Coordinates of C-alpha atoms and ligand atoms in Angstrom, one line a residue:
M9 CA -4.1 47.3 26.3
C10 CA -5.3 44.0 27.2
P11 CA -4.4 43.1 30.8
L12 CA -7.0 40.5 31.3
L13 CA -4.7 37.7 30.7
F14 CA -2.1 38.7 33.0
V15 CA -4.6 39.6 35.8
T16 CA -6.6 36.5 35.2
V17 CA -3.5 34.3 35.7
S18 CA -2.5 36.3 38.7
V19 CA -5.9 36.1 40.3
I20 CA -6.5 32.4 39.6
I21 CA -3.4 31.7 41.8
L22 CA -4.0 34.4 44.2
Y23 CA -7.7 34.8 44.8
P24 CA -8.1 31.3 46.7
V25 CA -5.1 32.1 48.9
D26 CA -6.4 35.4 49.8
S27 CA -9.9 34.4 50.4
I28 CA -8.7 32.0 52.9
W29 CA -6.3 34.2 54.7
P30 CA -7.8 37.4 54.2
S31 CA -5.3 39.1 56.8
I32 CA -2.3 38.4 54.2
I33 CA -4.1 41.2 51.9
P34 CA -1.8 44.2 52.3
P35 CA -3.6 47.4 53.2
P36 CA -3.8 49.6 50.0
P37 CA -1.1 52.1 49.8
K38 CA -1.7 55.7 50.9
L39 CA -2.5 58.1 48.1
D40 CA -0.6 61.3 47.9
Y41 CA -2.7 64.0 46.2
H42 CA 0.4 66.0 45.8
E43 CA 3.0 63.5 45.0
W44 CA 5.8 65.3 42.9
W45 CA 6.6 63.4 39.4
G46 CA 8.8 66.0 37.9
P47 CA 12.7 66.6 38.7
E48 CA 13.1 66.9 42.3
E49 CA 15.0 70.3 42.1
N50 CA 12.2 72.6 41.6
T51 CA 9.1 72.2 43.6
T52 CA 7.7 75.6 42.7
Q53 CA 4.3 74.9 41.3
D54 CA 3.6 76.9 37.9
T55 CA -0.2 77.2 37.9
S56 CA -0.3 79.0 34.5
I57 CA -2.2 77.7 31.6
R58 CA 0.0 78.3 28.6
P59 CA -1.2 78.2 24.8
F60 CA 0.5 75.4 22.8
R61 CA 0.8 74.4 19.3
V62 CA 2.4 71.6 17.6
H63 CA 5.3 72.5 15.2
F64 CA 7.1 70.1 12.8
N65 CA 10.4 71.8 12.3
E66 CA 12.7 71.5 9.3
S67 CA 15.4 69.9 11.1
M68 CA 13.1 67.2 12.5
I69 CA 11.7 66.6 8.9
K70 CA 15.0 66.2 7.2
D71 CA 16.4 63.7 10.2
L72 CA 13.0 61.7 9.8
R73 CA 13.1 61.6 6.1
T74 CA 16.7 60.6 5.9
R75 CA 16.0 57.9 8.6
L76 CA 13.0 56.6 6.5
T77 CA 15.0 56.6 3.3
H78 CA 17.9 54.9 4.7
H79 CA 16.5 52.0 6.2
R80 CA 18.0 48.6 5.6
P81 CA 16.1 46.3 3.5
F82 CA 13.1 44.5 5.1
T83 CA 12.9 41.0 5.4
P84 CA 10.4 39.7 3.1
P85 CA 7.1 38.3 4.5
L86 CA 6.5 34.4 4.3
E87 CA 4.6 33.3 1.3
G88 CA 0.8 33.8 1.3
I89 CA 1.0 35.8 4.5
G90 CA -0.8 39.2 5.7
F91 CA -0.5 40.3 9.0
Q92 CA -0.3 36.9 10.9
Y93 CA 3.3 37.3 11.8
G94 CA 3.2 41.0 12.4
F95 CA 3.2 44.0 10.0
N96 CA 3.7 42.8 6.5
T97 CA 7.0 44.1 5.1
D98 CA 6.0 44.3 1.5
T99 CA 3.1 46.9 2.6
L100 CA 5.5 48.5 5.0
E101 CA 7.7 49.7 2.3
S102 CA 5.0 51.7 0.5
W103 CA 4.1 53.4 3.9
V104 CA 7.6 54.2 4.6
Q105 CA 8.0 55.8 0.9
Y106 CA 4.8 57.8 1.6
W107 CA 5.7 59.1 4.7
A108 CA 9.0 60.3 3.5
Q109 CA 7.8 61.6 -0.1
D110 CA 4.3 62.5 0.1
Y111 CA 3.2 63.0 3.5
P112 CA 2.1 66.7 3.6
F113 CA 3.9 67.8 6.8
A114 CA 2.6 71.6 6.9
E115 CA -1.1 70.7 6.1
R116 CA -1.1 68.1 8.6
E117 CA 0.4 70.1 11.3
N118 CA -2.3 72.4 10.8
Y119 CA -4.9 69.8 11.1
I120 CA -3.4 68.8 14.5
N121 CA -3.6 72.4 15.5
K122 CA -7.0 72.6 14.5
Y123 CA -8.4 72.8 18.1
P124 CA -7.0 74.8 20.8
Q125 CA -4.0 73.4 22.7
F126 CA -2.5 74.4 26.1
K127 CA 0.0 73.1 28.7
T128 CA -0.3 73.5 32.5
N129 CA 1.9 72.0 35.1
I130 CA 0.5 69.5 37.6
Q131 CA 2.7 67.9 40.2
G132 CA 5.8 68.6 38.6
L133 CA 4.4 67.4 35.2
D134 CA 3.4 69.4 32.1
I135 CA 0.2 68.1 31.0
H136 CA -0.6 68.9 27.3
F137 CA -4.3 69.2 26.3
V138 CA -7.0 70.1 23.6
W139 CA -9.6 72.4 25.0
V140 CA -12.9 73.0 23.1
K141 CA -15.2 75.2 24.6
P142 CA -18.6 75.8 23.1
E143 CA -18.9 79.1 21.3
V144 CA -22.7 79.3 21.3
C145 CA -24.5 77.6 23.9
G146 CA -27.7 79.7 23.9
N147 CA -29.4 78.8 27.2
K148 CA -28.0 75.6 27.6
K149 CA -25.7 74.5 30.4
V150 CA -22.0 73.9 29.6
V151 CA -20.9 70.6 30.9
P152 CA -17.3 69.4 31.2
L153 CA -16.3 66.0 29.7
L154 CA -12.8 64.8 30.1
L155 CA -11.8 62.4 27.1
L156 CA -9.2 59.7 27.8
H157 CA -7.1 57.9 25.0
G158 CA -5.1 55.0 25.4
W159 CA -2.1 53.2 24.0
P160 CA -1.0 53.6 21.2
S161 CA -3.2 56.4 20.7
S162 CA -3.0 60.2 21.1
I163 CA -5.6 63.0 21.4
L164 CA -6.0 62.7 17.6
E165 CA -8.4 59.7 18.4
F166 CA -11.0 62.3 19.3
Y167 CA -10.7 64.9 16.4
R168 CA -13.1 63.4 14.1
A169 CA -15.7 63.3 16.9
V170 CA -15.3 66.9 18.3
P171 CA -17.8 68.3 15.6
F172 CA -20.4 65.7 16.5
L173 CA -19.8 65.9 20.4
T174 CA -20.0 69.8 20.4
T175 CA -23.2 69.7 18.3
L176 CA -26.2 71.7 19.6
S177 CA -29.4 69.8 19.7
D178 CA -33.1 70.8 20.6
G179 CA -33.3 67.4 22.5
R180 CA -30.5 68.2 25.0
D181 CA -30.4 71.1 27.6
F182 CA -26.5 71.1 27.6
V183 CA -23.7 71.3 25.5
L184 CA -20.2 69.8 26.1
E185 CA -16.8 71.3 26.8
L186 CA -14.3 69.0 25.8
I187 CA -11.1 68.5 27.7
I188 CA -8.8 66.0 25.9
P189 CA -5.0 65.7 27.7
S190 CA -2.4 63.7 26.5
L191 CA -1.7 61.0 29.1
P192 CA 1.5 61.7 31.1
G193 CA 4.4 60.0 29.5
F194 CA 2.3 60.3 26.1
G195 CA 2.8 63.2 23.1
Y196 CA 3.5 66.5 24.5
S197 CA 2.8 65.7 28.2
D198 CA 5.8 65.4 30.4
S199 CA 6.7 61.8 31.7
A200 CA 7.3 61.0 35.4
V201 CA 11.2 61.0 36.1
R202 CA 11.0 58.1 38.7
P203 CA 8.8 54.9 38.9
G204 CA 5.5 54.6 40.4
L205 CA 3.0 56.6 38.1
G206 CA 0.5 54.2 37.5
P207 CA -3.1 54.5 36.5
V208 CA -4.4 55.2 40.0
E209 CA -1.7 58.2 40.3
I210 CA -2.5 59.4 36.8
G211 CA -6.1 59.4 38.2
V212 CA -5.1 62.0 40.8
V213 CA -2.9 64.1 38.6
L214 CA -5.9 64.3 36.2
R215 CA -8.3 65.1 38.9
N216 CA -6.0 68.0 40.1
F217 CA -5.9 69.0 36.3
M218 CA -9.5 69.3 36.3
H219 CA -9.6 71.5 39.3
R220 CA -6.9 73.5 37.7
L221 CA -9.4 74.3 34.8
G222 CA -11.9 75.1 37.1
H223 CA -14.0 71.8 37.2
Q224 CA -14.8 70.3 40.6
Q225 CA -17.3 67.8 38.9
F226 CA -17.2 66.6 35.4
Y227 CA -17.9 63.5 33.1
I228 CA -15.2 60.9 32.0
Q229 CA -15.2 59.1 28.6
G230 CA -12.3 56.7 28.1
G231 CA -11.3 53.7 25.9
D232 CA -8.1 51.6 26.4
A233 CA -5.7 52.6 28.9
G234 CA -8.1 55.7 29.3
S235 CA -11.0 53.3 30.3
I236 CA -8.8 51.9 33.2
I237 CA -7.9 55.5 34.2
G238 CA -11.3 56.9 33.8
S239 CA -12.7 53.8 35.9
I240 CA -10.4 54.3 38.8
M241 CA -11.3 58.0 38.8
A242 CA -14.9 57.3 39.0
T243 CA -14.0 54.6 42.0
I244 CA -11.8 56.8 43.9
F245 CA -13.6 60.2 43.3
P246 CA -17.3 59.3 43.3
K247 CA -18.2 62.7 44.4
E248 CA -16.4 64.5 41.5
V249 CA -17.0 62.1 38.6
L250 CA -20.8 62.3 37.6
G251 CA -20.7 59.7 35.2
Y252 CA -18.4 57.5 33.4
H253 CA -18.8 56.4 29.8
T254 CA -16.6 53.6 28.1
N255 CA -16.1 51.9 25.0
F256 CA -13.8 49.3 26.8
G257 CA -15.8 47.8 29.5
I258 CA -13.8 45.5 31.1
V259 CA -14.2 44.3 34.7
L260 CA -11.3 42.2 36.2
D261 CA -12.8 41.5 39.4
P262 CA -12.4 37.9 40.0
K263 CA -15.9 37.3 41.0
A264 CA -16.7 38.5 37.4
L265 CA -14.1 36.2 36.0
I266 CA -15.6 33.2 38.1
L267 CA -19.0 34.1 36.9
I268 CA -17.8 34.2 33.2
A269 CA -16.0 30.8 33.6
G270 CA -19.4 29.4 35.3
M271 CA -21.5 30.7 32.4
A272 CA -19.6 28.5 29.9
V273 CA -21.9 25.7 31.0
N274 CA -24.6 27.4 28.7
P275 CA -23.9 30.9 28.2
Y276 CA -27.4 31.2 26.2
L277 CA -29.0 31.0 29.4
F278 CA -27.1 33.9 30.8
M279 CA -26.8 36.5 28.1
D280 CA -28.1 37.8 24.9
P281 CA -28.0 35.1 22.4
K282 CA -26.6 37.3 19.6
L283 CA -23.6 38.2 21.7
V284 CA -22.5 35.0 22.9
H285 CA -20.1 34.4 20.0
R286 CA -18.1 37.4 21.2
L287 CA -17.0 35.7 24.3
Y288 CA -17.6 32.0 23.9
P289 CA -16.1 29.3 23.4
L290 CA -13.6 30.7 26.0
T291 CA -10.7 28.6 24.6
K292 CA -11.3 30.8 21.3
T293 CA -11.0 34.0 23.1
I294 CA -8.0 32.9 25.5
E295 CA -6.4 31.8 22.0
F296 CA -6.8 35.1 20.6
L297 CA -5.4 36.9 23.7
L298 CA -2.3 34.9 23.7
E299 CA -1.8 35.6 20.1
E300 CA -2.1 39.2 20.6
S301 CA -0.8 39.9 24.0
G302 CA 3.0 39.3 23.8
Y303 CA 3.5 43.1 23.2
F304 CA 1.7 43.5 26.6
L305 CA 4.0 41.3 28.6
I306 CA 7.0 43.0 26.9
Q307 CA 5.7 46.5 27.6
A308 CA 5.0 45.5 31.3
T309 CA 8.6 44.1 32.0
K310 CA 10.9 45.5 29.6
P311 CA 9.8 48.7 27.9
D312 CA 13.1 50.5 27.9
T313 CA 14.8 47.7 26.0
V314 CA 12.2 47.7 23.1
G315 CA 12.1 51.3 23.1
V316 CA 15.5 51.6 22.0
G317 CA 14.9 50.4 18.6
L318 CA 11.6 52.2 18.3
T319 CA 13.0 55.3 19.1
D320 CA 15.7 55.0 16.5
S321 CA 13.8 53.8 13.5
P322 CA 10.6 55.5 12.3
S323 CA 10.0 52.3 10.3
G324 CA 10.1 50.1 13.2
L325 CA 7.8 52.7 14.8
L326 CA 5.4 52.5 12.2
A327 CA 5.2 48.9 11.9
Y328 CA 4.8 48.5 15.8
I329 CA 2.2 51.0 16.1
L330 CA 0.2 50.7 12.9
E331 CA 0.1 46.7 13.5
K332 CA -2.3 47.5 16.5
Y333 CA -4.4 49.8 14.3
S334 CA -5.0 46.8 11.9
T335 CA -5.7 44.0 14.2
S336 CA -7.6 46.2 17.0
T337 CA -10.0 47.5 14.3
N338 CA -10.9 43.9 13.1
K339 CA -8.9 40.6 14.0
E340 CA -9.9 39.5 10.2
Y341 CA -7.8 42.2 9.0
R342 CA -4.7 39.9 10.1
Q343 CA -5.5 37.9 7.0
L344 CA -4.9 40.8 4.4
K345 CA -1.6 41.7 2.9
D346 CA -2.4 45.5 3.6
G347 CA -4.0 45.0 7.1
G348 CA -6.9 46.6 6.1
L349 CA -5.6 50.0 7.6
T350 CA -7.0 52.3 5.0
R351 CA -10.5 50.6 5.1
K352 CA -11.3 52.8 8.1
Y353 CA -8.6 55.4 8.4
T354 CA -6.8 57.6 5.8
R355 CA -2.8 57.2 5.6
D356 CA -2.4 60.9 6.6
E357 CA -4.4 60.1 9.8
L358 CA -2.7 57.2 10.8
I359 CA 0.9 58.8 10.1
D360 CA -0.4 61.9 12.3
I361 CA -0.5 59.5 15.3
L362 CA 3.1 58.5 14.4
M363 CA 4.3 62.0 14.1
I364 CA 3.0 62.7 17.4
Y365 CA 4.9 59.6 19.0
W366 CA 8.1 60.5 16.8
T367 CA 8.3 64.2 17.4
S368 CA 7.4 64.2 21.2
N369 CA 9.8 61.0 21.4
C370 CA 7.2 59.4 23.8
I371 CA 7.4 55.8 22.8
T372 CA 9.3 54.5 25.6
T373 CA 7.6 56.5 28.2
S374 CA 4.2 55.6 26.9
M375 CA 5.1 52.0 26.9
R376 CA 6.1 52.4 30.6
L377 CA 2.5 52.7 31.6
Y378 CA 2.1 49.0 31.1
A379 CA 4.9 48.4 33.7
E380 CA 3.4 50.9 36.0
T381 CA 0.0 49.3 35.5
T382 CA 0.9 45.9 36.5
S383 CA 3.3 46.8 39.5
K384 CA 2.8 45.3 42.8
K385 CA 2.4 48.7 44.3
E386 CA -0.3 49.4 41.7
L387 CA -2.3 46.1 42.0
A388 CA -2.3 46.7 45.9
F389 CA -4.8 49.2 45.4
R390 CA -7.2 46.6 44.3
T391 CA -9.0 49.1 42.4
Y392 CA -10.2 46.4 40.0
E393 CA -12.4 44.9 42.7
T394 CA -13.7 47.9 44.4
P395 CA -17.1 48.6 43.5
T396 CA -18.0 51.8 41.4
T397 CA -21.0 53.6 42.2
V398 CA -20.9 56.3 39.6
P399 CA -23.4 56.1 36.9
T400 CA -21.6 54.0 34.3
W401 CA -22.5 53.5 30.6
V402 CA -20.8 51.1 28.2
I403 CA -20.8 50.9 24.5
Q404 CA -19.5 47.7 23.1
A405 CA -18.3 47.4 19.5
E406 CA -18.6 44.2 17.6
H407 CA -14.7 43.8 17.2
E408 CA -13.6 45.2 20.5
L409 CA -10.7 42.9 21.9
I410 CA -12.6 42.0 25.1
Y411 CA -16.2 41.4 25.6
E412 CA -17.8 40.9 28.8
P413 CA -21.7 40.6 29.5
P414 CA -23.6 43.2 31.3
N415 CA -24.0 40.6 34.4
A416 CA -20.1 40.3 34.5
L417 CA -20.1 44.5 34.4
R418 CA -22.4 44.6 37.1
V419 CA -19.9 42.8 39.7
K420 CA -18.1 46.1 39.7
Y421 CA -20.3 48.9 38.2
H422 CA -23.1 48.8 40.8
N423 CA -24.9 51.7 38.9
L424 CA -24.7 50.5 35.4
V425 CA -27.2 52.8 33.5
N426 CA -26.9 51.1 30.0
V427 CA -25.0 48.7 27.6
T428 CA -25.1 49.4 24.1
A429 CA -23.8 46.7 21.8
I430 CA -23.2 47.7 18.3
P431 CA -22.8 45.0 15.5
Y432 CA -19.7 47.0 14.1
G433 CA -16.7 48.8 14.9
G434 CA -13.4 48.1 16.8
H435 CA -11.2 49.1 19.6
F436 CA -10.5 52.7 18.4
L437 CA -14.2 53.4 18.2
A438 CA -14.1 57.4 18.3
L439 CA -11.7 57.5 15.6
E440 CA -13.4 54.6 13.3
L441 CA -17.1 55.7 14.0
P442 CA -17.1 59.2 15.3
Q443 CA -20.5 60.0 15.0
V444 CA -21.9 56.6 16.7
F445 CA -19.5 57.0 19.3
S446 CA -20.5 60.8 20.0
E447 CA -24.6 59.8 19.8
D448 CA -23.8 57.5 22.5
V449 CA -21.7 59.4 24.7
L450 CA -24.5 62.3 24.4
D451 CA -27.1 59.8 25.2
A452 CA -25.3 58.6 28.2
I453 CA -24.6 62.3 29.7
K454 CA -28.4 63.2 28.8
T455 CA -29.5 60.1 31.0
F456 CA -26.7 60.6 33.9
R457 CA -28.2 64.4 34.1
G458 CA -31.6 63.2 33.9
S459 CA -31.1 60.8 37.0
R460 CA -29.7 63.7 39.1
T461 CA -32.6 66.3 38.6
A462 CA -33.1 66.4 42.4
K463 CA -29.5 67.1 42.9
I464 CA -27.2 69.8 41.6
K465 CA -27.7 70.1 37.8
L466 CA -24.3 70.0 36.0
Ligands
NAG1235 C1 11.0 76.5 39.2 O1 9.7 76.7 38.7 C2 9.2 77.9 38.4 C3 7.6 77.8 38.3 O2 7.8 76.8 36.9 C4 10.0 78.9 37.7 O3 9.3 80.2 37.6 C5 11.4 78.7 38.1 O4 12.2 79.7 37.0 C6 11.9 77.5 38.3 N1 13.3 77.6 38.9 C7 14.5 77.1 38.5 C8 15.4 77.1 39.4 O5 14.2 76.3 37.6
NAG1236 C1 12.7 70.4 16.1 O1 11.5 69.5 16.7 C2 12.3 68.3 17.3 C3 11.3 67.2 17.5 O2 10.0 67.8 17.9 C4 12.9 68.9 18.6 O3 13.5 67.8 19.3 C5 14.0 70.0 18.2 O4 14.5 70.6 19.4 C6 13.3 70.9 17.2 N1 14.5 71.8 16.9 C7 14.5 73.2 16.6 C8 15.4 73.8 16.1 O5 13.2 73.8 17.2
NAG1237 C1 -29.8 52.3 26.1 O1 -29.1 52.4 24.9 C2 -30.0 52.0 23.7 C3 -29.2 52.1 22.5 O2 -28.7 53.5 22.4 C4 -31.3 52.7 23.8 O3 -32.4 52.3 22.8 C5 -31.9 52.7 25.3 O4 -33.2 53.4 25.3 C6 -31.2 53.0 26.3 N1 -31.6 52.8 27.5 C7 -31.5 53.6 28.6 C8 -32.2 53.2 30.0 O5 -31.3 54.8 28.4

């Protein structure tokens, strides 16, 4: 997800106008904390929490194999080309073969069911989630952490990290309880039946969801779209969100963007010289964002059209989703014929993600999130320029799609506790580097809790 470009263009045009005539800024829309997103007919709220297991049934597998085996011949890639034009179709053929013939469906079904899963209905939507409660906690405090994935991701992004996140340590007086929902419209969570479920409204759904699980106060970790939702929750529920950790620290407040533009005069004066190359020269950054954000504008405008093909063709779905896992892990992987896909992930792990999108048939509804994120109604909340006072901690991987220096982040995050810049890693950090990711999250929560000593200990 890289909304930077879209919003940058909008704010460059709109910001001066709004500043001159502040009266034309419409008041933010009213938030309805009980807005119903399911079918209208039945507004009886079922408050139960039901166990759930993923099942790959025979008829689904048979149909999938047929589609994979009977795809039309792919158009050969151009000579000497890796992933620069998109997913390399020579490479695609071997993935499609593997998925149809060798992917161990039963074994991977067990892997996905490795952690306990549930569903509960919030505002008319069944929310599917993984819930890992610590087994042994000794005399340690159990602390809830809501983990939010993005697009094209799923609950599986956090699977490798779960053992690290739940490890007991003498250096900490707490142990984490992990709550990992599928975002509405993703995986086995329901999708809205009418327009308007953007990140702000999803933030309300997830806050009500945490209340359902008995958590009035909790910590949040998010990347990609999960960082947008997590940041909004921290902003609109500052008494409930005790700390916000993100691996995608992006501030779209026009003041931050103007600061970044101003710093271009001589960035070495204003930021860590070792990190200057991540953002400057700005033309290089903007060029990269233009090259990689075509999908963003399609999904923000016509998700249902592109969704038709992706819903019908598993090889199309594979190319569309895994291209993102290549480029977002390391932009240099675009030079490679195999997209570097198996350098950081196994084939099975990547196909697991596709299995979630395929079996739940969620590609179209997941892409609609982009349209809801950039709608006029959603932008009118102006959460991107509302200060966030909740303690915030940002980890910045070397190959993350967008980099902003700490002084730009502080424009929005008024309580920015720490910014950890690591010289490796990419966009899907929890999946790629689960231990580095987990240790940073645990450090953050330890620090958040330390600064609250005089207040309620949670
Ligand atoms: C309405 O929802 C409730 C709770 O989920 C369920 O018990 C009831 O059967 C539903 N009624 C209809 C008409 O679907
Ligand atoms: C098999 O799984 C598919 C996809 O998850 C689902 O749509 C279908 O209803 C299932 N069929 C049976 C017979 O359970
Ligand atoms: C910030 O993070 C770095 C790297 O993890 C760590 O060395 C440092 O102590 C942290 N600072 C604070 C204030 O916690």
